[in-house]
Structures are given as structure tokens and as C-alpha cells.
Coordinates of C-alpha atoms and ligand atoms in Angstrom, one line a residue:
X1 CA 0.2 39.2 12.7
X2 CA -3.1 37.8 11.4
X3 CA -3.1 37.8 7.6
X4 CA -5.8 39.7 5.7
X5 CA -6.5 36.5 3.8
X6 CA -5.1 33.1 4.6
X7 CA -1.8 32.3 3.0
X8 CA -0.4 29.0 1.7
X9 CA 3.1 28.1 0.5
X10 CA 2.4 25.6 -2.3
X11 CA 5.3 23.3 -3.2
X12 CA 4.3 21.6 -6.5
X13 CA 5.2 21.5 -10.2
X14 CA 3.7 23.7 -12.9
X15 CA 2.4 21.5 -15.7
X16 CA 1.5 23.7 -18.7
X17 CA -1.2 21.4 -20.2
X18 CA -3.4 18.9 -18.5
X19 CA -4.9 20.6 -15.4
X20 CA -2.8 19.2 -12.6
X21 CA -0.7 20.6 -9.8
X22 CA -0.3 24.4 -9.7
X23 CA -2.6 24.9 -12.7
X24 CA -5.5 23.7 -10.5
X25 CA -4.2 24.5 -7.0
X26 CA -3.9 28.3 -7.7
X27 CA -7.4 28.8 -9.1
X28 CA -9.1 26.6 -6.5
X29 CA -7.5 28.2 -3.5
X30 CA -7.8 31.7 -4.9
X31 CA -11.5 31.1 -5.5
X32 CA -11.7 30.0 -1.8
X33 CA -10.1 33.4 -0.8
X34 CA -6.7 31.9 0.0
X35 CA -3.4 33.4 -1.2
X36 CA -1.1 30.9 -2.9
X37 CA 2.6 31.5 -2.8
X38 CA 4.1 29.1 -5.3
X39 CA 7.5 27.4 -4.7
X40 CA 7.7 25.5 -8.0
X41 CA 9.5 22.1 -8.0
X42 CA 9.6 21.6 -11.7
X43 CA 8.1 23.0 -14.9
X44 CA 6.6 20.6 -17.4
X45 CA 5.0 20.9 -20.8
X46 CA 2.3 18.5 -19.6
X47 CA 1.8 16.3 -16.5
X48 CA 3.2 12.8 -16.9
X49 CA -0.1 10.9 -16.8
X50 CA -0.9 9.8 -20.4
X51 CA 1.5 12.1 -22.3
X52 CA 4.8 11.0 -23.9
X53 CA 7.9 13.1 -24.6
X54 CA 7.0 15.9 -22.2
X55 CA 9.6 18.6 -21.4
X56 CA 10.7 18.4 -17.7
X57 CA 12.7 21.2 -16.1
X58 CA 13.9 20.2 -12.7
X59 CA 14.0 23.3 -10.3
X60 CA 15.7 21.6 -7.4
X61 CA 18.6 24.2 -7.4
X62 CA 16.2 27.1 -7.4
X63 CA 14.2 26.2 -4.3
X64 CA 16.5 27.0 -1.4
X65 CA 17.2 30.6 -2.5
X66 CA 13.5 31.2 -2.7
X67 CA 13.0 29.8 0.8
X68 CA 15.9 32.0 2.0
X69 CA 14.4 35.1 0.5
X70 CA 11.0 34.4 2.1
X71 CA 12.7 33.9 5.4
X72 CA 14.7 37.2 5.0
X73 CA 11.4 39.0 4.3
X74 CA 9.8 37.5 7.4
X75 CA 6.9 36.0 5.5
X76 CA 4.9 33.4 7.4
X77 CA 2.2 31.0 6.2
X78 CA -1.1 29.6 7.5
X79 CA -0.3 26.4 5.6
X80 CA 2.6 24.7 4.0
X81 CA 1.3 22.4 1.3
X82 CA 3.6 20.1 -0.7
X83 CA 2.8 17.7 -3.6
X84 CA 4.6 16.6 -6.7
X85 CA 8.4 16.8 -6.2
X86 CA 10.9 16.8 -9.1
X87 CA 13.7 14.9 -7.4
X88 CA 14.3 12.9 -4.2
X89 CA 16.6 15.6 -3.0
X90 CA 13.7 18.0 -3.0
X91 CA 12.3 16.0 0.0
X92 CA 15.1 17.3 2.1
X93 CA 14.5 20.9 0.9
X94 CA 10.8 20.6 1.7
X95 CA 11.7 19.2 5.1
X96 CA 13.9 22.3 5.7
X97 CA 11.2 24.6 4.5
X98 CA 8.8 23.0 7.0
X99 CA 11.4 23.5 9.8
X100 CA 11.8 27.2 8.8
X101 CA 8.1 28.1 8.6
X102 CA 6.3 25.6 11.0
X103 CA 4.6 27.4 13.9
X104 CA 2.3 26.2 16.6
X105 CA -0.8 27.3 14.8
X106 CA -0.2 26.6 11.1
X107 CA -0.9 23.5 9.1
X108 CA 1.6 21.3 7.2
X109 CA -0.1 19.2 4.5
X110 CA 1.9 16.7 2.6
X111 CA 0.3 15.1 -0.4
X112 CA 2.7 12.3 -1.1
X113 CA 2.3 12.3 -4.9
X114 CA 4.0 9.2 -6.2
X115 CA 1.6 7.2 -8.3
X116 CA -1.9 5.9 -9.0
X117 CA -3.7 2.8 -10.2
X118 CA -1.2 0.6 -8.6
X119 CA 1.9 2.1 -10.2
X120 CA 4.5 4.8 -9.6
X121 CA 4.4 7.8 -12.0
X122 CA 7.2 7.9 -14.7
X123 CA 9.5 10.3 -12.8
X124 CA 9.2 8.5 -9.4
X125 CA 11.6 5.8 -8.0
X126 CA 12.4 3.9 -4.9
X127 CA 14.5 6.7 -3.4
X128 CA 11.5 9.0 -3.7
X129 CA 9.3 6.5 -1.9
X130 CA 11.9 6.1 0.9
X131 CA 12.3 9.8 1.3
X132 CA 8.5 10.4 1.2
X133 CA 8.1 8.1 4.2
X134 CA 10.5 10.5 6.0
X135 CA 8.7 13.6 4.9
X136 CA 5.2 12.5 6.2
X137 CA 6.7 12.4 9.7
X138 CA 6.7 16.2 9.6
X139 CA 3.1 16.6 8.3
X140 CA 0.0 17.4 10.3
X141 CA -2.1 16.0 7.5
X142 CA -1.4 13.6 4.6
X143 CA -3.6 12.8 1.6
X144 CA -2.3 9.7 -0.2
X145 CA -4.5 7.8 -2.7
X146 CA -4.9 4.1 -2.3
X147 CA -1.8 3.3 -4.4
X148 CA 0.4 5.7 -2.4
X149 CA -0.8 4.2 0.8
X150 CA 0.7 0.8 -0.2
X151 CA 4.0 2.4 -1.2
X152 CA 4.2 4.4 2.1
X153 CA 3.5 1.2 4.1
X154 CA 6.0 -0.8 2.0
X155 CA 3.3 -3.2 0.9
X156 CA 3.3 -2.5 -2.8
X157 CA 4.9 -5.7 -3.9
X158 CA 2.5 -8.5 -4.5
X159 CA -0.3 -7.2 -2.4
X160 CA -3.5 -5.7 -3.6
X161 CA -4.8 -3.0 -1.3
X162 CA -7.9 -4.3 0.4
X163 CA -10.6 -1.8 1.5
X164 CA -11.4 -4.1 4.4
X165 CA -8.1 -3.2 5.9
X166 CA -8.6 0.5 5.6
X167 CA -8.8 1.4 9.3
X168 CA -5.5 -0.5 9.9
X169 CA -3.9 1.5 7.0
X170 CA -5.1 4.7 8.5
X171 CA -3.8 3.9 12.0
X172 CA -0.4 2.7 10.7
X173 CA 0.1 5.8 8.6
X174 CA -0.9 8.0 11.6
X175 CA 1.7 6.1 13.7
X176 CA 4.3 7.3 11.1
X177 CA 3.7 10.9 12.2
X178 CA 0.7 12.8 10.9
X179 CA -2.2 13.6 13.1
X180 CA -4.7 13.4 10.3
X181 CA -4.6 10.8 7.5
X182 CA -6.9 11.2 4.5
X183 CA -7.0 8.4 2.0
X184 CA -8.7 9.1 -1.4
X185 CA -10.1 6.8 -4.1
X186 CA -11.0 3.9 -1.8
X187 CA -13.3 1.4 -3.4
X188 CA -16.6 1.1 -1.5
X189 CA -19.7 -1.1 -1.7
X190 CA -22.6 -0.7 -4.1
X191 CA -20.4 0.7 -6.8
X192 CA -19.3 3.7 -4.8
X193 CA -16.0 5.2 -4.0
X194 CA -14.9 6.9 -0.7
X195 CA -12.6 9.2 1.0
X196 CA -11.7 7.9 4.5
X197 CA -9.9 9.8 7.2
X198 CA -8.5 9.2 10.7
X199 CA -8.1 12.0 13.3
X200 CA -5.5 10.6 15.7
X201 CA -6.0 13.2 18.4
X202 CA -9.8 12.7 18.6
X203 CA -9.5 9.0 17.7
X204 CA -12.3 9.3 15.1
X205 CA -12.6 7.7 11.7
X206 CA -14.6 9.5 9.0
X207 CA -16.0 8.5 5.6
X208 CA -17.5 10.4 2.7
X209 CA -18.7 8.3 -0.2
X210 CA -20.0 9.2 -3.7
X211 CA -21.1 7.5 -6.8
X212 CA -18.2 5.8 -8.7
X213 CA -17.8 6.9 -12.3
X214 CA -15.5 4.8 -14.5
X215 CA -13.2 7.6 -15.6
X216 CA -9.8 8.6 -14.5
X217 CA -8.8 12.3 -14.8
X218 CA -5.2 13.2 -13.7
X219 CA -5.0 16.2 -11.3
X220 CA -8.2 15.4 -9.3
X221 CA -6.1 14.5 -6.2
X222 CA -4.5 18.0 -6.3
X223 CA -8.0 19.6 -6.7
X224 CA -9.4 17.5 -3.8
X225 CA -6.6 18.4 -1.4
X226 CA -6.7 22.1 -2.3
X227 CA -10.5 22.2 -1.5
X228 CA -9.9 20.4 1.8
X229 CA -7.1 22.9 2.7
X230 CA -9.3 25.9 1.6
X231 CA -12.2 24.6 3.7
X232 CA -10.1 23.9 6.8
X233 CA -8.5 27.4 6.6
X234 CA -12.0 28.9 6.5
X235 CA -12.6 27.1 9.8
X236 CA -14.6 24.1 8.7
X237 CA -14.4 20.8 10.7
X238 CA -12.4 17.9 9.2
X239 CA -15.5 15.9 8.0
X240 CA -17.0 19.1 6.6
X241 CA -13.8 19.8 4.6
X242 CA -13.8 16.2 3.3
X243 CA -17.4 16.6 2.3
X244 CA -16.6 19.8 0.4
X245 CA -13.7 18.1 -1.4
X246 CA -15.7 15.1 -2.4
X247 CA -18.7 17.1 -3.6
X248 CA -16.5 19.4 -5.6
X249 CA -14.6 16.6 -7.3
X250 CA -17.9 14.8 -8.0
X251 CA -19.2 18.0 -9.7
X252 CA -15.9 18.3 -11.7
X253 CA -16.3 14.7 -13.0
X254 CA -20.0 15.1 -13.7
X255 CA -19.3 18.3 -15.7
X256 CA -16.6 16.5 -17.7
X257 CA -17.8 12.9 -18.2
X258 CA -20.6 13.8 -20.5
X259 CA -18.2 15.2 -23.1
X260 CA -16.1 13.1 -25.5
X261 CA -12.5 14.3 -25.0
X262 CA -9.3 12.7 -23.6
X263 CA -9.2 12.1 -19.9
X264 CA -5.5 13.1 -19.8
X265 CA -6.7 16.7 -20.3
X266 CA -8.1 16.7 -16.8
X267 CA -11.6 17.7 -15.6
X268 CA -13.3 20.8 -17.0
X269 CA -12.4 22.8 -13.9
X270 CA -13.3 26.1 -15.5
X271 CA -16.9 25.1 -15.8
X272 CA -17.4 24.4 -12.1
X273 CA -14.9 26.6 -10.2
X274 CA -17.7 28.9 -9.1
X275 CA -19.4 26.0 -7.2
X276 CA -16.7 26.6 -4.5
X277 CA -18.5 29.8 -3.5
X278 CA -21.7 28.0 -2.7
X279 CA -22.5 26.8 0.8
X280 CA -22.9 23.0 1.4
X281 CA -26.6 22.4 1.7
X282 CA -26.6 18.8 2.7
X283 CA -23.5 17.2 4.2
X284 CA -23.1 13.5 3.8
X285 CA -20.2 12.6 6.0
X286 CA -20.5 9.7 8.4
X287 CA -18.4 7.9 11.1
X288 CA -16.5 5.0 9.5
X289 CA -17.8 1.8 11.1
Ligands
LIG1 O1 -1.6 15.3 -10.1 C1 -0.5 14.8 -9.7 C2 0.6 15.1 -10.7 C3 1.3 16.3 -10.5 N1 2.3 16.7 -11.3 C4 2.7 16.0 -12.3 C5 2.1 14.8 -12.6 C6 1.0 14.3 -11.7 C7 0.3 13.1 -12.0 O2 0.4 12.5 -13.0 O3 2.5 14.0 -13.6 C8 3.8 16.4 -13.2

């Protein structure tokens, strides 16, 4: 049966303070008229980017009973979207969840949340990296940042990512399984930053670039992927969805950067959420040369 509104199973942590993971995914997708069914992986007092001494409650043992209950109820999803996982074992649980709920016509999106700025997050380790390489095989779409690309490809040690190799990275990641690979925070020329993507089925490479602002707000990856999912579920094309994601994150950063507060608190999402209801007037995507 067609759902009255599109429905996403969102497999992420809930970080109380700091505007990351479910704290941004739920409002963004709800604003885009998508129902979010949360399968929480962990509950934290704050996200792990820039806070010390956070409280971390691992929910690994609670996940399978939730999946079982959903299965018993006969619930199905238009999208299964995973992100920050609380333990390497959760990769196997997410994999089972995908096996349970995957259909011909729904979308599996894996955001392989592991690190940023060249480093793994506090709670991540080599086992998580190895397992994540397995999980992306089952995804239709993956959305790693530049750092996660290097870990997924096993090239993190001693090699700086080079934007010149971006097409090669996209193709190699697509060969690992997913049909669409979207890489975020790619340095671009003229002090810009880009999102690049490869659509294996159509053999097309896309790029959307925007002005680079020297600020780093945790949680923007979660916001970006949520907008892309909301846009695709509304029927937009891939480059249009990328465009929406980039424009929204740019508006988040612009709304935040002018204020003097700690970046670890995340972007001031509440001030710009309504922008998601506006049509895109000028799209700026291009084919990647
Ligand atoms: O935004 C990614 C993310 C999600 N969840 C937690 C995090 C981070 C990034 O730091 O710490 C708990």
C-alpha cells in the first residue's frame, strides 16, 4: 500500500545537546513531509565532536526487538537510513534490518559516519571501519565525507585525500556496492567546497559547489543527507536533491557564522528550517568534468 506520507526508518543515535543525528534528522524530514521512525543506536548527553565526559548509553541490545516488532506489525518503509552506530555489532543488526525491510522500490541510504577532518570520532575503531565496508555493499546510496572515503578505501594511513582523484574514489566506492556515491566536503578551486556524486547506472558524475566558510559545525553531514533523502522521496532528480542539500547547508552556515558562539553547538537549524518549504529558484548543479 502506498503511504499517505513517505516513511523513513532512521537508524542513528540521539544526542541531547549539539544538534546532530536524530536531533536534526527528525525536524528536517518532518518539515519535508516525511515520517521518521527512529531506531536509536545510542543515547548521548552530547555528540562526541568537541565535548568531553559525555554520557553514552549503548542501545545495541534493544535494536533487534524493535525490528522484530516492526516486522510483526507488517510496517514497511520508503527508505532505510542509517548513520552513527554505537558499536561494531550494530552493523550486523542494520544489515539484518535491511534484509528484512528492503523491497524493489525502496531506498537504502547508508551514511558511514566514522570521522571527519582526517580522524575517526572518539567512539570509532578499526572494527567499525571494517564492518562499515561490509554494510555499504547493501546500500543504494552512500554519503561519506572526504575523511570517511579514505577509511572506506583503506587509504587512511599516510595518504592525504586529493580532490584530483575524486572520480577514481567515486568509482571505486561504487564498485564496492552502492549505485550512487555522494562525497561531501570536497575541497574545490577558488576557495570553494563541493559535493560530488556518481550515478553508476547512468554513468554520470555530478558536482554542486558553494562558497567555503572556515567553520566546522558538527551535524551538518546528518542535515545534508536528510535533505537529500527528503528531496529524492519527493521525486526530485539526484542532482536536484544534491542542490537542495548544498543550498540548505549553506543557509544553515550563513545563519550561524555571523554569531559568536561555540561551533560544537551546531548550526542554528531552528532559524532556517522553514527554508526547506521554499522551491529552488536557481539550481546550480553541473556535470563533473
Ligand atoms: O554528526 C555525526 C555524529 C552523530 N552522532 C554522534 C556524533 C557525531 C559526530 O561527531 O558524535 C554521537
